[in-house]
Amino acid sequence: MQLLDPIVQFQAELQQIRRDIHAHPELCYEEQRTADLVAAKLTEWGIPILRGMGGTGVVGIIRNGDSKRAIGLRADMDALPMQEINTFAHTSRHPGKMHACGHDGHTAMLLGAAHYLSKQRDFDGTVYLIFQPAEEGGGGARKMMEDGLFVQCPMDAVYGMHNWPGIAVGSFGVMPGPMMASSNEFEVTVGGKGGHAAQPHKGIDPIMVAVQIAQSWQTIISRNTNPNDAAVLSITQIHAGSTTNVIPDEAALIGTVRTFSIEVLDLIEQRMREIARHTASAFNAELQFEFKRNYPPLFNHPQQTAAAVAVLQSMVGAQQVDAQVEPTMGAEDFAFMLQEKPGCYVFIGNGEGDHRSSGHGLGPCNLHNPSYDFNDALLPIGATYWVSLVQSLLSRQRPEE
Ligand SMILES: [Zn+2]
Ligand SMILES: [Zn+2]
């Protein structure tokens, strides 16, 4: 593996920064301390910053040479509302909040690249270092864009990275096209007519209607979508009733839909709506249908993905780069940025959890698990990837001219 010496020499400080952020997790749009820390470090290293986009977002701007080329590198800063069960020294100081997705590490890796680039200006163009809030359900990427990210920081392409447990340390996974799914939620309420459970003929039982809808929805992915298009429709909550001898007035179906394309999502939402409406009407029940689209599918642009793969291969060796990694049904708000700008998002292997030598919980070192911890061995690897990407895409050779 070809790591950059100045970054390796900076590893101890990066680890200290990472663990400090881990110990002080902040939730969506509350990343004040984290943003202050990022801003202070960038300023200390002489990097001009923009603050306020997306509330707590921070952008560092490093220019060198006179090329008009510009790229964005993006990290996320927020933590999750869950209780950490690790007991090591840098465990969360904030009850009910935890860096269980490794955004502490993402922030530290991008700071590592910032430190290097501020000192060794071996590139020609502009690098925007994007530290965004609220990836975990808050759509911080979109919020920064609404606040003018790509207007104030015009860039040719944007790149993202997420640690991935299960992929070995020193290895990467990526694929061109849809690598992560769209994430959507629905809440459907069937309005019936409640009454005595011994006199069902005097009412309209919303539970039976909801059950019919739930069953019929399960034919959408087996009968309506193309078998080649992966999709998930999961009903995760059914709510109705309060006791044994009362038919309730209402029954609710709540859940999530995941797809790798907007076309498939349109089809599923439309079929869900039709089935629910017609089933309710067949039983003389009322229907309220709410469908909320959270994050779109994450689509890696082929040209930028090929460029990222080439950089990774020269850095860690071709064997360590899975350029056709299996896509995941998880979602990621970096997808919004990739709808506006070409770019690429990669998975950096976080290993199997062996790095948690002591003081960790009993669970697996998986994302969103209370035993999870970001693997500090990734800090110089991820930072070197960022810098190598800059050196390649903003090369002084100016291949395009
Ligand atoms: Zn997460
Ligand atoms: Zn995450």
GROMACS .gro file of C-alpha atoms and ligand atoms in nm:
model
  403
    1MET     CA    1   0.000   0.000   0.000
    2GLN     CA    2   0.136   0.343  -0.100
    3LEU     CA    3   0.058   0.585   0.183
    4LEU     CA    4   0.182   0.942   0.183
    5ASP     CA    5   0.455   0.995   0.442
    6PRO     CA    6   0.340   1.335   0.571
    7ILE     CA    7  -0.004   1.183   0.635
    8VAL     CA    8   0.139   0.881   0.815
    9GLN     CA    9   0.343   1.119   1.031
   10PHE     CA   10   0.023   1.308   1.110
   11GLN     CA   11  -0.168   0.991   1.205
   12ALA     CA   12  -0.139   1.034   1.583
   13GLU     CA   13  -0.297   1.378   1.567
   14LEU     CA   14  -0.571   1.255   1.332
   15GLN     CA   15  -0.649   0.973   1.574
   16GLN     CA   16  -0.670   1.217   1.861
   17ILE     CA   17  -0.910   1.436   1.657
   18ARG     CA   18  -1.118   1.132   1.558
   19ARG     CA   19  -1.150   1.008   1.914
   20ASP     CA   20  -1.232   1.355   2.042
   21ILE     CA   21  -1.519   1.376   1.792
   22HIS     CA   22  -1.626   1.023   1.884
   23ALA     CA   23  -1.642   1.119   2.251
   24HIS     CA   24  -1.861   1.422   2.172
   25PRO     CA   25  -2.125   1.302   1.924
   26GLU     CA   26  -2.383   1.551   1.797
   27LEU     CA   27  -2.708   1.476   1.612
   28CYS     CA   28  -2.849   1.609   1.283
   29TYR     CA   29  -2.806   1.986   1.248
   30GLU     CA   30  -2.667   2.013   1.603
   31GLU     CA   31  -2.303   1.959   1.501
   32GLN     CA   32  -2.190   2.288   1.655
   33ARG     CA   33  -1.887   2.164   1.849
   34THR     CA   34  -1.778   1.939   1.563
   35ALA     CA   35  -1.814   2.221   1.310
   36ASP     CA   36  -1.620   2.457   1.541
   37LEU     CA   37  -1.344   2.197   1.569
   38VAL     CA   38  -1.329   2.149   1.190
   39ALA     CA   39  -1.331   2.526   1.131
   40ALA     CA   40  -1.057   2.581   1.391
   41LYS     CA   41  -0.830   2.316   1.238
   42LEU     CA   42  -0.879   2.443   0.882
   43THR     CA   43  -0.813   2.800   0.997
   44GLU     CA   44  -0.507   2.691   1.193
   45TRP     CA   45  -0.371   2.536   0.872
   46GLY     CA   46  -0.436   2.856   0.674
   47ILE     CA   47  -0.734   2.725   0.479
   48PRO     CA   48  -1.013   2.978   0.408
   49ILE     CA   49  -1.357   2.853   0.513
   50LEU     CA   50  -1.725   2.915   0.447
   51ARG     CA   51  -1.967   2.845   0.729
   52GLY     CA   52  -2.342   2.833   0.767
   53MET     CA   53  -2.450   2.630   0.464
   54GLY     CA   54  -2.694   2.371   0.594
   55GLY     CA   55  -2.669   2.539   0.934
   56THR     CA   56  -2.358   2.372   1.072
   57GLY     CA   57  -2.190   2.292   0.738
   58VAL     CA   58  -1.828   2.395   0.685
   59VAL     CA   59  -1.645   2.421   0.353
   60GLY     CA   60  -1.267   2.461   0.332
   61ILE     CA   61  -1.126   2.603   0.009
   62ILE     CA   62  -0.772   2.528  -0.108
   63ARG     CA   63  -0.657   2.684  -0.434
   64ASN     CA   64  -0.329   2.631  -0.609
   65GLY     CA   65  -0.198   2.728  -0.951
   66ASP     CA   66  -0.427   2.894  -1.202
   67SER     CA   67  -0.632   2.607  -1.344
   68LYS     CA   68  -1.009   2.658  -1.343
   69ARG     CA   69  -1.061   2.292  -1.256
   70ALA     CA   70  -1.229   2.225  -0.921
   71ILE     CA   71  -1.345   1.920  -0.728
   72GLY     CA   72  -1.533   1.866  -0.404
   73LEU     CA   73  -1.448   1.610  -0.138
   74ARG     CA   74  -1.726   1.545   0.109
   75ALA     CA   75  -1.742   1.411   0.466
   76ASP     CA   76  -2.038   1.392   0.704
   77MET     CA   77  -2.022   1.499   1.070
   78ASP     CA   78  -2.336   1.380   1.249
   79ALA     CA   79  -2.395   1.100   1.499
   80LEU     CA   80  -2.694   0.877   1.578
   81PRO     CA   81  -2.954   0.893   1.856
   82MET     CA   82  -2.853   0.565   2.022
   83GLN     CA   83  -2.671   0.455   2.335
   84GLU     CA   84  -2.309   0.345   2.298
   85ILE     CA   85  -2.215   0.035   2.501
   86ASN     CA   86  -1.840   0.057   2.443
   87THR     CA   87  -1.639   0.142   2.753
   88PHE     CA   88  -1.304   0.243   2.604
   89ALA     CA   89  -1.157   0.584   2.686
   90HIS     CA   90  -1.312   0.767   2.391
   91THR     CA   91  -1.665   0.632   2.440
   92SER     CA   92  -1.951   0.882   2.401
   93ARG     CA   93  -1.979   1.144   2.675
   94HIS     CA   94  -2.335   1.220   2.565
   95PRO     CA   95  -2.599   0.968   2.679
   96GLY     CA   96  -2.821   0.850   2.394
   97LYS     CA   97  -2.588   0.979   2.123
   98MET     CA   98  -2.321   0.784   1.944
   99HIS     CA   99  -2.092   0.790   1.641
  100ALA     CA  100  -2.210   0.447   1.527
  101CYS     CA  101  -2.171   0.515   1.155
  102GLY     CA  102  -1.811   0.635   1.157
  103HIS     CA  103  -1.878   0.994   1.056
  104ASP     CA  104  -1.620   1.088   1.321
  105GLY     CA  105  -1.367   0.900   1.107
  106HIS     CA  106  -1.495   1.051   0.780
  107THR     CA  107  -1.446   1.400   0.926
  108ALA     CA  108  -1.096   1.313   1.051
  109MET     CA  109  -0.989   1.157   0.717
  110LEU     CA  110  -1.093   1.469   0.528
  111LEU     CA  111  -0.910   1.685   0.784
  112GLY     CA  112  -0.604   1.467   0.722
  113ALA     CA  113  -0.627   1.545   0.351
  114ALA     CA  114  -0.682   1.915   0.427
  115HIS     CA  115  -0.369   1.927   0.642
  116TYR     CA  116  -0.160   1.763   0.371
  117LEU     CA  117  -0.296   1.978   0.087
  118SER     CA  118  -0.246   2.299   0.286
  119LYS     CA  119   0.125   2.216   0.318
  120GLN     CA  120   0.213   2.025   0.000
  121ARG     CA  121   0.050   2.216  -0.279
  122ASP     CA  122   0.125   1.963  -0.547
  123PHE     CA  123  -0.188   2.020  -0.755
  124ASP     CA  124  -0.333   2.278  -0.991
  125GLY     CA  125  -0.689   2.394  -0.933
  126THR     CA  126  -0.937   2.426  -0.646
  127VAL     CA  127  -1.033   2.169  -0.384
  128TYR     CA  128  -1.351   2.220  -0.183
  129LEU     CA  129  -1.351   2.028   0.144
  130ILE     CA  130  -1.719   1.977   0.228
  131PHE     CA  131  -1.809   1.892   0.588
  132GLN     CA  132  -2.183   1.838   0.590
  133PRO     CA  133  -2.436   1.804   0.870
  134ALA     CA  134  -2.725   1.565   0.909
  135GLU     CA  135  -2.656   1.266   0.685
  136GLU     CA  136  -2.856   1.036   0.914
  137GLY     CA  137  -3.205   1.111   0.783
  138GLY     CA  138  -3.175   1.489   0.787
  139GLY     CA  139  -3.071   1.541   0.425
  140GLY     CA  140  -2.784   1.773   0.517
  141ALA     CA  141  -2.634   1.735   0.169
  142ARG     CA  142  -2.950   1.873   0.009
  143LYS     CA  143  -2.970   2.150   0.268
  144MET     CA  144  -2.617   2.265   0.183
  145MET     CA  145  -2.711   2.260  -0.187
  146GLU     CA  146  -3.025   2.465  -0.117
  147ASP     CA  147  -2.800   2.712   0.065
  148GLY     CA  148  -2.589   2.753  -0.248
  149LEU     CA  149  -2.308   2.500  -0.211
  150PHE     CA  150  -2.258   2.447  -0.584
  151VAL     CA  151  -2.313   2.817  -0.663
  152GLN     CA  152  -2.066   2.951  -0.409
  153CYS     CA  153  -1.832   2.660  -0.471
  154PRO     CA  154  -1.853   2.578  -0.844
  155MET     CA  155  -1.698   2.237  -0.898
  156ASP     CA  156  -1.663   1.992  -1.187
  157ALA     CA  157  -1.724   1.682  -0.979
  158VAL     CA  158  -1.779   1.570  -0.622
  159TYR     CA  159  -1.652   1.264  -0.437
  160GLY     CA  160  -1.764   1.082  -0.122
  161MET     CA  161  -1.645   0.792   0.094
  162HIS     CA  162  -1.796   0.571   0.366
  163ASN     CA  163  -1.625   0.316   0.588
  164TRP     CA  164  -1.759  -0.033   0.531
  165PRO     CA  165  -1.736  -0.308   0.795
  166GLY     CA  166  -1.677  -0.648   0.638
  167ILE     CA  167  -1.443  -0.514   0.370
  168ALA     CA  168  -1.081  -0.568   0.477
  169VAL     CA  169  -0.868  -0.275   0.591
  170GLY     CA  170  -0.668  -0.153   0.292
  171SER     CA  171  -0.939  -0.264   0.048
  172PHE     CA  172  -1.206  -0.061  -0.126
  173GLY     CA  173  -1.540  -0.135  -0.290
  174VAL     CA  174  -1.713   0.068  -0.557
  175MET     CA  175  -1.923   0.024  -0.870
  176PRO     CA  176  -2.043   0.246  -1.154
  177GLY     CA  177  -2.417   0.311  -1.160
  178PRO     CA  178  -2.664   0.268  -0.874
  179MET     CA  179  -2.462   0.154  -0.569
  180MET     CA  180  -2.709   0.249  -0.297
  181ALA     CA  181  -3.087   0.254  -0.292
  182SER     CA  182  -3.347   0.524  -0.265
  183SER     CA  183  -3.503   0.541   0.078
  184ASN     CA  184  -3.871   0.619   0.117
  185GLU     CA  185  -4.133   0.582   0.385
  186PHE     CA  186  -4.508   0.538   0.379
  187GLU     CA  187  -4.788   0.570   0.629
  188VAL     CA  188  -5.128   0.450   0.520
  189THR     CA  189  -5.433   0.480   0.742
  190VAL     CA  190  -5.750   0.283   0.679
  191GLY     CA  191  -6.057   0.451   0.823
  192GLY     CA  192  -6.334   0.207   0.911
  193LYS     CA  193  -6.629   0.222   1.149
  194GLY     CA  194  -6.559   0.090   1.493
  195GLY     CA  195  -6.799  -0.085   1.724
  196HIS     CA  196  -6.864  -0.392   1.938
  197ALA     CA  197  -6.652  -0.688   1.836
  198ALA     CA  198  -6.958  -0.910   1.880
  199GLN     CA  199  -7.147  -0.703   1.619
  200PRO     CA  200  -6.905  -0.680   1.326
  201HIS     CA  201  -7.194  -0.645   1.080
  202LYS     CA  202  -7.274  -0.299   1.220
  203GLY     CA  203  -6.930  -0.158   1.146
  204ILE     CA  204  -6.648  -0.155   0.892
  205ASP     CA  205  -6.344  -0.342   1.025
  206PRO     CA  206  -6.030  -0.146   0.929
  207ILE     CA  207  -5.801  -0.427   1.044
  208MET     CA  208  -5.926  -0.670   0.781
  209VAL     CA  209  -5.891  -0.402   0.514
  210ALA     CA  210  -5.536  -0.323   0.626
  211VAL     CA  211  -5.446  -0.692   0.617
  212GLN     CA  212  -5.583  -0.725   0.263
  213ILE     CA  213  -5.379  -0.424   0.153
  214ALA     CA  214  -5.065  -0.558   0.320
  215GLN     CA  215  -5.103  -0.893   0.145
  216SER     CA  216  -5.176  -0.742  -0.194
  217TRP     CA  217  -4.880  -0.504  -0.173
  218GLN     CA  218  -4.654  -0.807  -0.155
  219THR     CA  219  -4.750  -0.885  -0.516
  220ILE     CA  220  -4.607  -0.555  -0.643
  221ILE     CA  221  -4.245  -0.666  -0.641
  222SER     CA  222  -4.325  -1.022  -0.744
  223ARG     CA  223  -4.577  -0.932  -1.021
  224ASN     CA  224  -4.536  -0.567  -1.129
  225THR     CA  225  -4.169  -0.471  -1.119
  226ASN     CA  226  -3.918  -0.620  -1.361
  227PRO     CA  227  -3.742  -0.917  -1.195
  228ASN     CA  228  -3.409  -0.759  -1.294
  229ASP     CA  229  -3.487  -0.450  -1.085
  230ALA     CA  230  -3.410  -0.509  -0.719
  231ALA     CA  231  -3.655  -0.345  -0.480
  232VAL     CA  232  -3.782  -0.381  -0.124
  233LEU     CA  233  -4.125  -0.308   0.020
  234SER     CA  234  -4.124  -0.370   0.395
  235ILE     CA  235  -4.421  -0.306   0.621
  236THR     CA  236  -4.252  -0.246   0.954
  237GLN     CA  237  -4.546  -0.139   1.170
  238ILE     CA  238  -4.916  -0.222   1.187
  239HIS     CA  239  -5.113  -0.026   1.444
  240ALA     CA  240  -5.476  -0.081   1.536
  241GLY     CA  241  -5.701  -0.140   1.829
  242SER     CA  242  -5.670  -0.126   2.207
  243THR     CA  243  -5.865  -0.419   2.351
  244THR     CA  244  -6.025  -0.755   2.271
  245ASN     CA  245  -6.391  -0.664   2.233
  246VAL     CA  246  -6.375  -0.342   2.030
  247ILE     CA  247  -6.336  -0.309   1.655
  248PRO     CA  248  -6.127   0.007   1.617
  249ASP     CA  249  -6.198   0.301   1.389
  250GLU     CA  250  -5.859   0.298   1.222
  251ALA     CA  251  -5.569   0.078   1.123
  252ALA     CA  252  -5.230   0.206   1.007
  253LEU     CA  253  -4.963   0.045   0.787
  254ILE     CA  254  -4.615   0.198   0.808
  255GLY     CA  255  -4.292   0.099   0.638
  256THR     CA  256  -4.021   0.162   0.385
  257VAL     CA  257  -3.959   0.119   0.012
  258ARG     CA  258  -3.609   0.088  -0.139
  259THR     CA  259  -3.524   0.097  -0.510
  260PHE     CA  260  -3.221   0.158  -0.731
  261SER     CA  261  -3.406   0.378  -0.978
  262ILE     CA  262  -3.669   0.653  -0.973
  263GLU     CA  263  -3.867   0.472  -1.249
  264VAL     CA  264  -3.910   0.162  -1.031
  265LEU     CA  265  -3.994   0.383  -0.734
  266ASP     CA  266  -4.263   0.564  -0.936
  267LEU     CA  267  -4.414   0.229  -1.033
  268ILE     CA  268  -4.415   0.091  -0.678
  269GLU     CA  269  -4.567   0.405  -0.528
  270GLN     CA  270  -4.835   0.412  -0.796
  271ARG     CA  271  -4.926   0.044  -0.747
  272MET     CA  272  -4.931   0.083  -0.367
  273ARG     CA  273  -5.167   0.375  -0.402
  274GLU     CA  274  -5.398   0.196  -0.647
  275ILE     CA  275  -5.415  -0.125  -0.445
  276ALA     CA  276  -5.477   0.061  -0.120
  277ARG     CA  277  -5.743   0.289  -0.267
  278HIS     CA  278  -5.934   0.016  -0.450
  279THR     CA  279  -5.915  -0.229  -0.163
  280ALA     CA  280  -6.041   0.030   0.083
  281SER     CA  281  -6.321   0.125  -0.150
  282ALA     CA  282  -6.417  -0.241  -0.200
  283PHE     CA  283  -6.480  -0.259   0.176
  284ASN     CA  284  -6.640   0.089   0.201
  285ALA     CA  285  -6.347   0.212   0.408
  286GLU     CA  286  -6.171   0.546   0.391
  287LEU     CA  287  -5.806   0.581   0.305
  288GLN     CA  288  -5.525   0.823   0.384
  289PHE     CA  289  -5.213   0.759   0.181
  290GLU     CA  290  -4.883   0.928   0.261
  291PHE     CA  291  -4.563   0.846   0.076
  292LYS     CA  292  -4.246   1.038   0.153
  293ARG     CA  293  -3.933   1.020  -0.062
  294ASN     CA  294  -3.630   1.068   0.159
  295TYR     CA  295  -3.306   0.996  -0.029
  296PRO     CA  296  -3.281   0.919  -0.404
  297PRO     CA  297  -3.072   0.626  -0.533
  298LEU     CA  298  -2.697   0.691  -0.520
  299PHE     CA  299  -2.570   0.681  -0.876
  300ASN     CA  300  -2.196   0.668  -0.942
  301HIS     CA  301  -2.104   0.833  -1.272
  302PRO     CA  302  -1.901   0.595  -1.491
  303GLN     CA  303  -1.621   0.833  -1.593
  304GLN     CA  304  -1.557   0.964  -1.240
  305THR     CA  305  -1.583   0.610  -1.101
  306ALA     CA  306  -1.321   0.487  -1.347
  307ALA     CA  307  -1.095   0.773  -1.237
  308ALA     CA  308  -1.146   0.687  -0.868
  309VAL     CA  309  -1.081   0.317  -0.936
  310ALA     CA  310  -0.756   0.399  -1.117
  311VAL     CA  311  -0.640   0.612  -0.822
  312LEU     CA  312  -0.731   0.339  -0.573
  313GLN     CA  313  -0.562   0.067  -0.777
  314SER     CA  314  -0.235   0.257  -0.794
  315MET     CA  315  -0.260   0.323  -0.421
  316VAL     CA  316  -0.354  -0.017  -0.274
  317GLY     CA  317  -0.311  -0.252  -0.571
  318ALA     CA  318  -0.571  -0.389  -0.812
  319GLN     CA  319  -0.640  -0.692  -0.591
  320GLN     CA  320  -0.758  -0.466  -0.310
  321VAL     CA  321  -1.016  -0.279  -0.521
  322ASP     CA  322  -1.348  -0.447  -0.590
  323ALA     CA  323  -1.471  -0.231  -0.879
  324GLN     CA  324  -1.800  -0.425  -0.903
  325VAL     CA  325  -1.895  -0.432  -0.536
  326GLU     CA  326  -2.242  -0.561  -0.452
  327PRO     CA  327  -2.481  -0.266  -0.424
  328THR     CA  328  -2.656  -0.213  -0.091
  329MET     CA  329  -3.020  -0.133  -0.011
  330GLY     CA  330  -2.892   0.120   0.242
  331ALA     CA  331  -2.931   0.487   0.148
  332GLU     CA  332  -2.703   0.789   0.163
  333ASP     CA  333  -2.778   1.157   0.112
  334PHE     CA  334  -2.461   1.209  -0.093
  335ALA     CA  335  -2.698   1.083  -0.366
  336PHE     CA  336  -2.842   1.438  -0.384
  337MET     CA  337  -2.499   1.577  -0.472
  338LEU     CA  338  -2.454   1.310  -0.740
  339GLN     CA  339  -2.787   1.417  -0.893
  340GLU     CA  340  -2.640   1.766  -0.953
  341LYS     CA  341  -2.274   1.689  -1.017
  342PRO     CA  342  -2.089   1.394  -1.163
  343GLY     CA  343  -1.883   1.206  -0.911
  344CYS     CA  344  -1.819   0.885  -0.724
  345TYR     CA  345  -1.879   0.739  -0.380
  346VAL     CA  346  -1.658   0.458  -0.249
  347PHE     CA  347  -1.660   0.215   0.042
  348ILE     CA  348  -1.335   0.198   0.240
  349GLY     CA  349  -1.292  -0.131   0.428
  350ASN     CA  350  -1.332  -0.098   0.806
  351GLY     CA  351  -1.229  -0.461   0.871
  352GLU     CA  352  -1.409  -0.716   1.088
  353GLY     CA  353  -1.381  -0.531   1.417
  354ASP     CA  354  -1.049  -0.673   1.542
  355HIS     CA  355  -0.931  -0.317   1.610
  356ARG     CA  356  -1.158  -0.299   1.912
  357SER     CA  357  -0.899  -0.454   2.142
  358SER     CA  358  -1.078  -0.402   2.471
  359GLY     CA  359  -1.363  -0.208   2.621
  360HIS     CA  360  -1.601  -0.264   2.338
  361GLY     CA  361  -1.949  -0.410   2.365
  362LEU     CA  362  -2.044  -0.764   2.276
  363GLY     CA  363  -2.213  -0.685   1.947
  364PRO     CA  364  -2.060  -0.694   1.598
  365CYS     CA  365  -1.865  -0.398   1.471
  366ASN     CA  366  -2.138  -0.316   1.219
  367LEU     CA  367  -2.269   0.025   1.125
  368HIS     CA  368  -2.543   0.146   1.361
  369ASN     CA  369  -2.453  -0.120   1.620
  370PRO     CA  370  -2.393   0.002   1.979
  371SER     CA  371  -2.057  -0.186   1.977
  372TYR     CA  372  -1.932  -0.019   1.659
  373ASP     CA  373  -1.616   0.191   1.646
  374PHE     CA  374  -1.444   0.348   1.346
  375ASN     CA  375  -1.111   0.180   1.274
  376ASP     CA  376  -0.831   0.434   1.319
  377ALA     CA  377  -0.608   0.234   1.083
  378LEU     CA  378  -0.821   0.385   0.804
  379LEU     CA  379  -0.725   0.744   0.883
  380PRO     CA  380  -0.404   0.756   0.673
  381ILE     CA  381  -0.557   0.529   0.406
  382GLY     CA  382  -0.865   0.745   0.354
  383ALA     CA  383  -0.667   1.070   0.372
  384THR     CA  384  -0.417   0.934   0.119
  385TYR     CA  385  -0.703   0.841  -0.115
  386TRP     CA  386  -0.841   1.196  -0.097
  387VAL     CA  387  -0.501   1.349  -0.169
  388SER     CA  388  -0.423   1.101  -0.447
  389LEU     CA  389  -0.757   1.183  -0.608
  390VAL     CA  390  -0.670   1.553  -0.600
  391GLN     CA  391  -0.322   1.490  -0.741
  392SER     CA  392  -0.469   1.281  -1.021
  393LEU     CA  393  -0.773   1.494  -1.112
  394LEU     CA  394  -0.605   1.830  -1.062
  395SER     CA  395  -0.270   1.716  -1.194
  396ARG     CA  396  -0.018   1.981  -1.282
  397GLN     CA  397   0.019   1.805  -1.618
  398ARG     CA  398  -0.322   1.941  -1.729
  399PRO     CA  399  -0.400   1.648  -1.957
  400GLU     CA  400  -0.711   1.816  -2.096
  401GLU     CA  401  -0.535   2.121  -2.237
  402ZN      ZN  402  -2.549   0.568   0.917
  403ZN      ZN  403  -2.298   0.686   0.760
   0.00000   0.00000   0.00000
